[in-house]
mmCIF file of C-alpha atoms and ligand atoms in Angstrom:
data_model
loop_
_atom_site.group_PDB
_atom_site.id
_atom_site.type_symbol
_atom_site.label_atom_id
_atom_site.label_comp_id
_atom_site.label_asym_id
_atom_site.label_seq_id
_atom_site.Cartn_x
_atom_site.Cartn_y
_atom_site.Cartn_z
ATOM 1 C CA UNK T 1 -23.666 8.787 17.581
ATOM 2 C CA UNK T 2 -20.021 9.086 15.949
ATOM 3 C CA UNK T 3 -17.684 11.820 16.898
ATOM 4 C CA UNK T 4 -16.325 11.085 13.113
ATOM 5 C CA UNK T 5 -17.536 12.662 10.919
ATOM 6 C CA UNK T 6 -19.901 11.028 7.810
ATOM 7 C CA UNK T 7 -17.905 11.622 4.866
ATOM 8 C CA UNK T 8 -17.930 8.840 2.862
ATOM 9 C CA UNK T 9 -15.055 7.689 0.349
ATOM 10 C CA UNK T 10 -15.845 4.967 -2.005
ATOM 11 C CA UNK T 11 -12.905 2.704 -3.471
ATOM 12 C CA UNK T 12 -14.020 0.898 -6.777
ATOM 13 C CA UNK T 13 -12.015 -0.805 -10.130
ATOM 14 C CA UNK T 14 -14.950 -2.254 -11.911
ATOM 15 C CA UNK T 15 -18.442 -2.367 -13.033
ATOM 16 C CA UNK T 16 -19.866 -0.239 -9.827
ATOM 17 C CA UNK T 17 -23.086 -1.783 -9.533
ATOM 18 C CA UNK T 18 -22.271 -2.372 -5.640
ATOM 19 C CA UNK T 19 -21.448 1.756 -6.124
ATOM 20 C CA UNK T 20 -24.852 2.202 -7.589
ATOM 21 C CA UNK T 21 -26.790 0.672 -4.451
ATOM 22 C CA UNK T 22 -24.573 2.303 -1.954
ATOM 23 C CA UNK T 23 -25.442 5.555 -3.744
ATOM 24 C CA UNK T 24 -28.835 4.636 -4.389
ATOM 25 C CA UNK T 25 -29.261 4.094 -1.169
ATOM 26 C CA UNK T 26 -30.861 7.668 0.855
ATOM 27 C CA UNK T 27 -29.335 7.197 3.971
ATOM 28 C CA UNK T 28 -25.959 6.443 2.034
ATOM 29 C CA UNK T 29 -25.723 8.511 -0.948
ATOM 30 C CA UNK T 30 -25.779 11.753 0.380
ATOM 31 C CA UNK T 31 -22.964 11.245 2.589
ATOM 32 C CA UNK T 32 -20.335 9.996 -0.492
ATOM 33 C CA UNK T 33 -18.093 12.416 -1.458
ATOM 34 C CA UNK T 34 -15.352 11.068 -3.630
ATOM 35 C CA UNK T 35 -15.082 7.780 -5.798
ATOM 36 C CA UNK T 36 -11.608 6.252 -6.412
ATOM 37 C CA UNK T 37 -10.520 3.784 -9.252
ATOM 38 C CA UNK T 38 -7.148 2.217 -9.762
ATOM 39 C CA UNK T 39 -8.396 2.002 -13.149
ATOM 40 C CA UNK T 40 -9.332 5.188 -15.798
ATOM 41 C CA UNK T 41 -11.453 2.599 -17.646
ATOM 42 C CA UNK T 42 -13.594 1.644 -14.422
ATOM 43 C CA UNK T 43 -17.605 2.313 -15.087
ATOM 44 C CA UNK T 44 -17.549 3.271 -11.818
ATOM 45 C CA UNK T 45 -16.059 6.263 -12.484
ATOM 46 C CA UNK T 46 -18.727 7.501 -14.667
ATOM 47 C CA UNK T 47 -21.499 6.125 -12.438
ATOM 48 C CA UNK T 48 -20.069 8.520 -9.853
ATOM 49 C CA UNK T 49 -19.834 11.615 -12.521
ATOM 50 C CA UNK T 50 -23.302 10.992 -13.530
ATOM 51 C CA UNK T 51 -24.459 11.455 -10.274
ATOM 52 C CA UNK T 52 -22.654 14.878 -9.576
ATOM 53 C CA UNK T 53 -19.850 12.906 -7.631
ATOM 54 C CA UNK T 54 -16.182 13.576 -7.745
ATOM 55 C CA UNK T 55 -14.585 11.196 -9.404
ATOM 56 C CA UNK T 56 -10.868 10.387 -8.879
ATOM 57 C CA UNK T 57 -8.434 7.874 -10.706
ATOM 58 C CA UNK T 58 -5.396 7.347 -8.372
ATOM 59 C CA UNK T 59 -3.340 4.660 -10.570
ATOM 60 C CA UNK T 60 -0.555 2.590 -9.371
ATOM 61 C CA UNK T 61 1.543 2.812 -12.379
ATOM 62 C CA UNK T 62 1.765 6.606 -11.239
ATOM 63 C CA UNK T 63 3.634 5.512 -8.612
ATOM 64 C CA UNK T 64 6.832 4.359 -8.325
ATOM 65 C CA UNK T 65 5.823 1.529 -5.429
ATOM 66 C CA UNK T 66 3.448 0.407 -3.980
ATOM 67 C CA UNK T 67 3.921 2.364 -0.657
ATOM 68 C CA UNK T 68 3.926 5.887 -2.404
ATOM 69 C CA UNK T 69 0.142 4.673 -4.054
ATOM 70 C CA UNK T 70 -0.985 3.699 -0.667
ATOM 71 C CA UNK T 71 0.202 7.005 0.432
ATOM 72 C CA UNK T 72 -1.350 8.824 -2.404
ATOM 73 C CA UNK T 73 -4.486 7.359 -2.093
ATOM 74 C CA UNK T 74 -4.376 8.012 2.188
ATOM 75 C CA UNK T 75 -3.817 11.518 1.350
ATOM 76 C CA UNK T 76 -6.313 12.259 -1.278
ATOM 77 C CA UNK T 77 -8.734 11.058 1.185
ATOM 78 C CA UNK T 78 -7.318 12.995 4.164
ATOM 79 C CA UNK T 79 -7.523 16.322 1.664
ATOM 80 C CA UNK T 80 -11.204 15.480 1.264
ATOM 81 C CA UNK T 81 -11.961 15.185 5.345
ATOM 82 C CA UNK T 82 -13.382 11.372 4.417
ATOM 83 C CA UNK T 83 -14.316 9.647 7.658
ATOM 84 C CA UNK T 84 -14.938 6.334 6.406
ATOM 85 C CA UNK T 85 -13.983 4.109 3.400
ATOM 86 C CA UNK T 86 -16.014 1.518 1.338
ATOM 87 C CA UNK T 87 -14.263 -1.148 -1.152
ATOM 88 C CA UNK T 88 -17.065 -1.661 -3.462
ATOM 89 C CA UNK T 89 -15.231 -4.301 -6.106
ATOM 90 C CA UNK T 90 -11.478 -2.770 -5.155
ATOM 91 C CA UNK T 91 -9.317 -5.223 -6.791
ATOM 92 C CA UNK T 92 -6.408 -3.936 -5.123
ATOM 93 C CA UNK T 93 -4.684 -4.616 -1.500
ATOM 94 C CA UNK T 94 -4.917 -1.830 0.728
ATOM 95 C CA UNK T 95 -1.865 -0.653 2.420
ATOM 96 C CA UNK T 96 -0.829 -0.176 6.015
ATOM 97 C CA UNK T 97 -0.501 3.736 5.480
ATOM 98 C CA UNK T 98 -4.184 3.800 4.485
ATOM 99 C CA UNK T 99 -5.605 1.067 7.033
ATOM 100 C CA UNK T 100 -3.774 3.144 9.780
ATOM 101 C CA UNK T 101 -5.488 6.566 8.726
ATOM 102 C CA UNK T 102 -8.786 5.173 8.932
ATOM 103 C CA UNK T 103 -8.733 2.150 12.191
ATOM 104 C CA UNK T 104 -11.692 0.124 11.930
ATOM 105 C CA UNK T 105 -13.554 2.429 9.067
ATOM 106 C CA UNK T 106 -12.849 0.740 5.943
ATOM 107 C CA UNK T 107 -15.331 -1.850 4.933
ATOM 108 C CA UNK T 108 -14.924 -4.541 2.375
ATOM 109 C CA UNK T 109 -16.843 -6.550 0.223
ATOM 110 C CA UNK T 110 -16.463 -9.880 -0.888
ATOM 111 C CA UNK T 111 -18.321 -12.598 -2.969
ATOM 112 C CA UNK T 112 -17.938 -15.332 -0.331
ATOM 113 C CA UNK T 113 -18.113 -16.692 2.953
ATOM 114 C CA UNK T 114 -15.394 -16.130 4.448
ATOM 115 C CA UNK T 115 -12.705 -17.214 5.575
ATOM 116 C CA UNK T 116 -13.788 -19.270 2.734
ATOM 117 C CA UNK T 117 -12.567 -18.555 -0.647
ATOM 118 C CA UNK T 118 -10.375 -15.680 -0.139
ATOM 119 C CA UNK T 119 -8.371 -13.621 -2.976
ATOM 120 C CA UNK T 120 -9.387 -11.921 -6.350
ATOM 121 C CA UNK T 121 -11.795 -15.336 -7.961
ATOM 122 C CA UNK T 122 -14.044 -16.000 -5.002
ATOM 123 C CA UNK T 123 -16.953 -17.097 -7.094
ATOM 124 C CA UNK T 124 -14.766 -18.933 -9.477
ATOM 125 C CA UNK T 125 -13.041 -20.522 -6.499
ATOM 126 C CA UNK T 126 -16.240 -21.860 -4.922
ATOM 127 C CA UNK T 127 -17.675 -23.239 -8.254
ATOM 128 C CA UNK T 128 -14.170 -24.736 -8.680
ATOM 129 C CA UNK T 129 -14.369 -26.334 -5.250
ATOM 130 C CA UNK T 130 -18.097 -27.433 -6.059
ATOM 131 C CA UNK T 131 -19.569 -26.363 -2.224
ATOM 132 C CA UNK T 132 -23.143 -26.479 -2.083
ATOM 133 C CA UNK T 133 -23.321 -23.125 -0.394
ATOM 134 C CA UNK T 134 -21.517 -19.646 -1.343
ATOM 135 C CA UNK T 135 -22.219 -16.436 -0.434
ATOM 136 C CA UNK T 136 -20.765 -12.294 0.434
ATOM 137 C CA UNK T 137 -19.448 -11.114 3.438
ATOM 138 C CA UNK T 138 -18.999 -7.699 4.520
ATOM 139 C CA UNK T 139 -15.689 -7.270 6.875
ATOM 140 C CA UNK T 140 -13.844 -4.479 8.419
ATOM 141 C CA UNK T 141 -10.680 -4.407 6.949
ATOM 142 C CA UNK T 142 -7.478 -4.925 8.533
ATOM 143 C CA UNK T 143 -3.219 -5.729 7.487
ATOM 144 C CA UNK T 144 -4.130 -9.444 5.973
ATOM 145 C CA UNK T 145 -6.302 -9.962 3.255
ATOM 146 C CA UNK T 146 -9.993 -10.597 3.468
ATOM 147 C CA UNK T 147 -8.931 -11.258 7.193
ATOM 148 C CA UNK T 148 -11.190 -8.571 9.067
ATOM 149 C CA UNK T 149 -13.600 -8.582 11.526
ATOM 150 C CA UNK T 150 -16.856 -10.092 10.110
ATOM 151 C CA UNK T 151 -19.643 -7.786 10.191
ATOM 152 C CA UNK T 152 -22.317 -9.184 8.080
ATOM 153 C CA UNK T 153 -22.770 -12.502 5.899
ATOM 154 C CA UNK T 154 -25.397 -13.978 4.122
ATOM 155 C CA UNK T 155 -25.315 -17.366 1.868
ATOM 156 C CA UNK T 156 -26.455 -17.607 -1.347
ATOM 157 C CA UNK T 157 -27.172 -21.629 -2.383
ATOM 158 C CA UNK T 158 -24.963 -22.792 -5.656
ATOM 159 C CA UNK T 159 -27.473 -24.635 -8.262
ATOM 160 C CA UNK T 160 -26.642 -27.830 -10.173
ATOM 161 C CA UNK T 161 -26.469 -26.039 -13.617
ATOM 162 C CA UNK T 162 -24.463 -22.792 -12.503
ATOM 163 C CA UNK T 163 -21.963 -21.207 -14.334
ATOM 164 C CA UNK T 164 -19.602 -18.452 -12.703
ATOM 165 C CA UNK T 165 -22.034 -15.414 -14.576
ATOM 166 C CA UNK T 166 -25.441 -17.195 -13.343
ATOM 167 C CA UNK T 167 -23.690 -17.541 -9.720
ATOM 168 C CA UNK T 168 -21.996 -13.900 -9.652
ATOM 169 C CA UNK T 169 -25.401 -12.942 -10.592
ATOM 170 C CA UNK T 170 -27.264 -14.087 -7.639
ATOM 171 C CA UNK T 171 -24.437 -12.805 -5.028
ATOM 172 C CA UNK T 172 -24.659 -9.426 -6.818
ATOM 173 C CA UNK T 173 -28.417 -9.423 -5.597
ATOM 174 C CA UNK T 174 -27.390 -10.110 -2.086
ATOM 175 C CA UNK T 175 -24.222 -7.720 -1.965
ATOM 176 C CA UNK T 176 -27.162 -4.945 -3.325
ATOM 177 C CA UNK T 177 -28.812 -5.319 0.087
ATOM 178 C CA UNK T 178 -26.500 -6.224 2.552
ATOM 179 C CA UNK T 179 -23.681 -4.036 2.022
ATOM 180 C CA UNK T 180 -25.663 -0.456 2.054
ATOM 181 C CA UNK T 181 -26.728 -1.646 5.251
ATOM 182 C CA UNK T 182 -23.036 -2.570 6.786
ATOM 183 C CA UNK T 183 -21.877 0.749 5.498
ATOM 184 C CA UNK T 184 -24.628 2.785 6.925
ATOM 185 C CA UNK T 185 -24.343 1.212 10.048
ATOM 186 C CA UNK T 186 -20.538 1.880 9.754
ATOM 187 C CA UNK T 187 -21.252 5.906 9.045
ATOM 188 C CA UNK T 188 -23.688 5.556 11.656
ATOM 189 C CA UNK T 189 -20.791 4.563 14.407
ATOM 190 C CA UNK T 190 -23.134 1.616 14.875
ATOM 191 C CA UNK T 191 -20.463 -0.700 14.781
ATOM 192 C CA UNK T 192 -18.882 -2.110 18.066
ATOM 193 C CA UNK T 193 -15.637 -3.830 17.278
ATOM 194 C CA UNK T 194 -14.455 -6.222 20.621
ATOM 195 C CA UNK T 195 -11.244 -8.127 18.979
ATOM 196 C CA UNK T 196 -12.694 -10.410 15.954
ATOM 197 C CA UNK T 197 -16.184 -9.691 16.589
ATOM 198 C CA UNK T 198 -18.721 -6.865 15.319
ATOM 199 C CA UNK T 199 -21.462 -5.823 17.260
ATOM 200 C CA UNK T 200 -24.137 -4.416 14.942
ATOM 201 C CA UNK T 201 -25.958 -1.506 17.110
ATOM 202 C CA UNK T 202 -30.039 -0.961 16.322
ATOM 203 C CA UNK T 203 -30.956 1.965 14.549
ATOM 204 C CA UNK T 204 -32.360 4.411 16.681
ATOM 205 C CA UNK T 205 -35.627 4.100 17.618
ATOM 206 C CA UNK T 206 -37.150 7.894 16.489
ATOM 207 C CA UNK T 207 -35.561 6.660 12.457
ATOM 208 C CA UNK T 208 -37.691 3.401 12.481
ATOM 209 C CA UNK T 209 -40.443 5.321 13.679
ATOM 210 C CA UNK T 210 -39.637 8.134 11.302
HETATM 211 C C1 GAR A 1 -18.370 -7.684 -6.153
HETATM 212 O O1 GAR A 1 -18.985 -8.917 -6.358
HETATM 213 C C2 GAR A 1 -17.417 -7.755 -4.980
HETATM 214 O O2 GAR A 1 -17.828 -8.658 -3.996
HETATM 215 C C3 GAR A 1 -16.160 -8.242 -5.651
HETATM 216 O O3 GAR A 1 -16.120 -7.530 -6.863
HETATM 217 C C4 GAR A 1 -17.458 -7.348 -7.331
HETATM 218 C C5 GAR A 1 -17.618 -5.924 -7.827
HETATM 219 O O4 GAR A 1 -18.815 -5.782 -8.508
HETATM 220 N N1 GAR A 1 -15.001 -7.986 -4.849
HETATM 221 C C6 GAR A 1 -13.953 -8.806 -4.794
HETATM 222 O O5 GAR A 1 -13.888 -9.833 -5.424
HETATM 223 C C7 GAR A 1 -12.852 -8.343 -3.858
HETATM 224 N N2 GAR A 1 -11.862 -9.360 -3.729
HETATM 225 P P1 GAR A 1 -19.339 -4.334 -8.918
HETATM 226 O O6 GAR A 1 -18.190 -3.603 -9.603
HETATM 227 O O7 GAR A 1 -20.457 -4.589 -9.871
HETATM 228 O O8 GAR A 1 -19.786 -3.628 -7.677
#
């Protein structure tokens, strides 16, 4: 369906559980083939080991600016023939010099609905705020921050008594379903983007009969 190829490169600086589903996930797992951390200390890192998967720290303090770590990350990526990229809880801003490598094949996660609630304490910011209504987005991204074409969203309701854990909880759940399914539709090249809007192709037909 995609004249790229499936490779799949997962970017990651924390706990991993959004890691876990995509590589739980059998029409998703197979195809990763490197995990990346900013951070040594990321349990990511050994989720990705434990599974057999190479696991790569590419730090920025390595680097002497920001540029040459966006570069170093593009080209550890290139050396590894990825085709696509998934931010699974990357705490970092990706640069140009990667975005351009890989046009419309990075997908990112967030814990909101945007364009609501951008930057590094979604869920924080939305408790903060005291909206009624929260919830993850999955975007395609591009040179501003959690800016990119929206390709999936779902809302998750905020209770009376929540606190930030009992909240990030609940979006955790959703994130654990939604965004395997944006990436394998990404892999899949069943994403149409036309300017700021995703079309999200069906499956095809002999798979759901499968
Ligand atoms: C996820 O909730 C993701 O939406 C968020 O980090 C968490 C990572 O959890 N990403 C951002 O806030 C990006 N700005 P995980 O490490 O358990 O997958």
């Amino acid at each position: 369906m995609s004249d790229v190829n499936p490779r799949l490169a997962v970017l990651a600086s924390g706990t991993g559980t959004n890691l876990q589903a995509l590589m739980d996930d059998p029409q998703v797992g197979p195809h990763i083939v490197v995990v990346v951390s900013d951070r040594p200390e990321a349990m990511a890192l050994e989720r990705a080991r434990a599974r057999g998967i190479e696991a790569v720290v590419c730090r920025p303090a390595d680097h002497p600016d920001r540029a040459s770590h966006d570069r170093a990350l593009r080209d550890l990526l290139l050396e590894r023939d990825v085709g696509y990229v998934a931010l699974a809880g990357y705490m970092r801003i990706v640069g140009p010099e990667l975005i351009a490598a890989f046009p419309n094949r990075i997908l990112n996660l967030h814990p909101a609905l945007l364009p609501a609630f951008p930057g590094m304490h979604a869920v924080e910011d939305a408790l903060a705020w005291g909206v009624k209504v929260t919830g993850v987005t999955v975007h395609i991204v591009d040179e501003e921050v959690d800016h990119g074409p929206i390709v999936a969203q779902e809302p998750v309701r905020v209770r009376e008594d929540d606190d930030v854990e009992s909240l990030r909880g609940r979006i955790h759940e959703v994130e654990h379903r939604i965004f395997p399914r944006a990436v394998r539709a990404l892999i899949e090249g069943r994403l149409k983007v036309e300017g700021r809007v995703v079309h999200v192709l069906e499956e095809l037909e002999e798979r759901e009969g499968g």
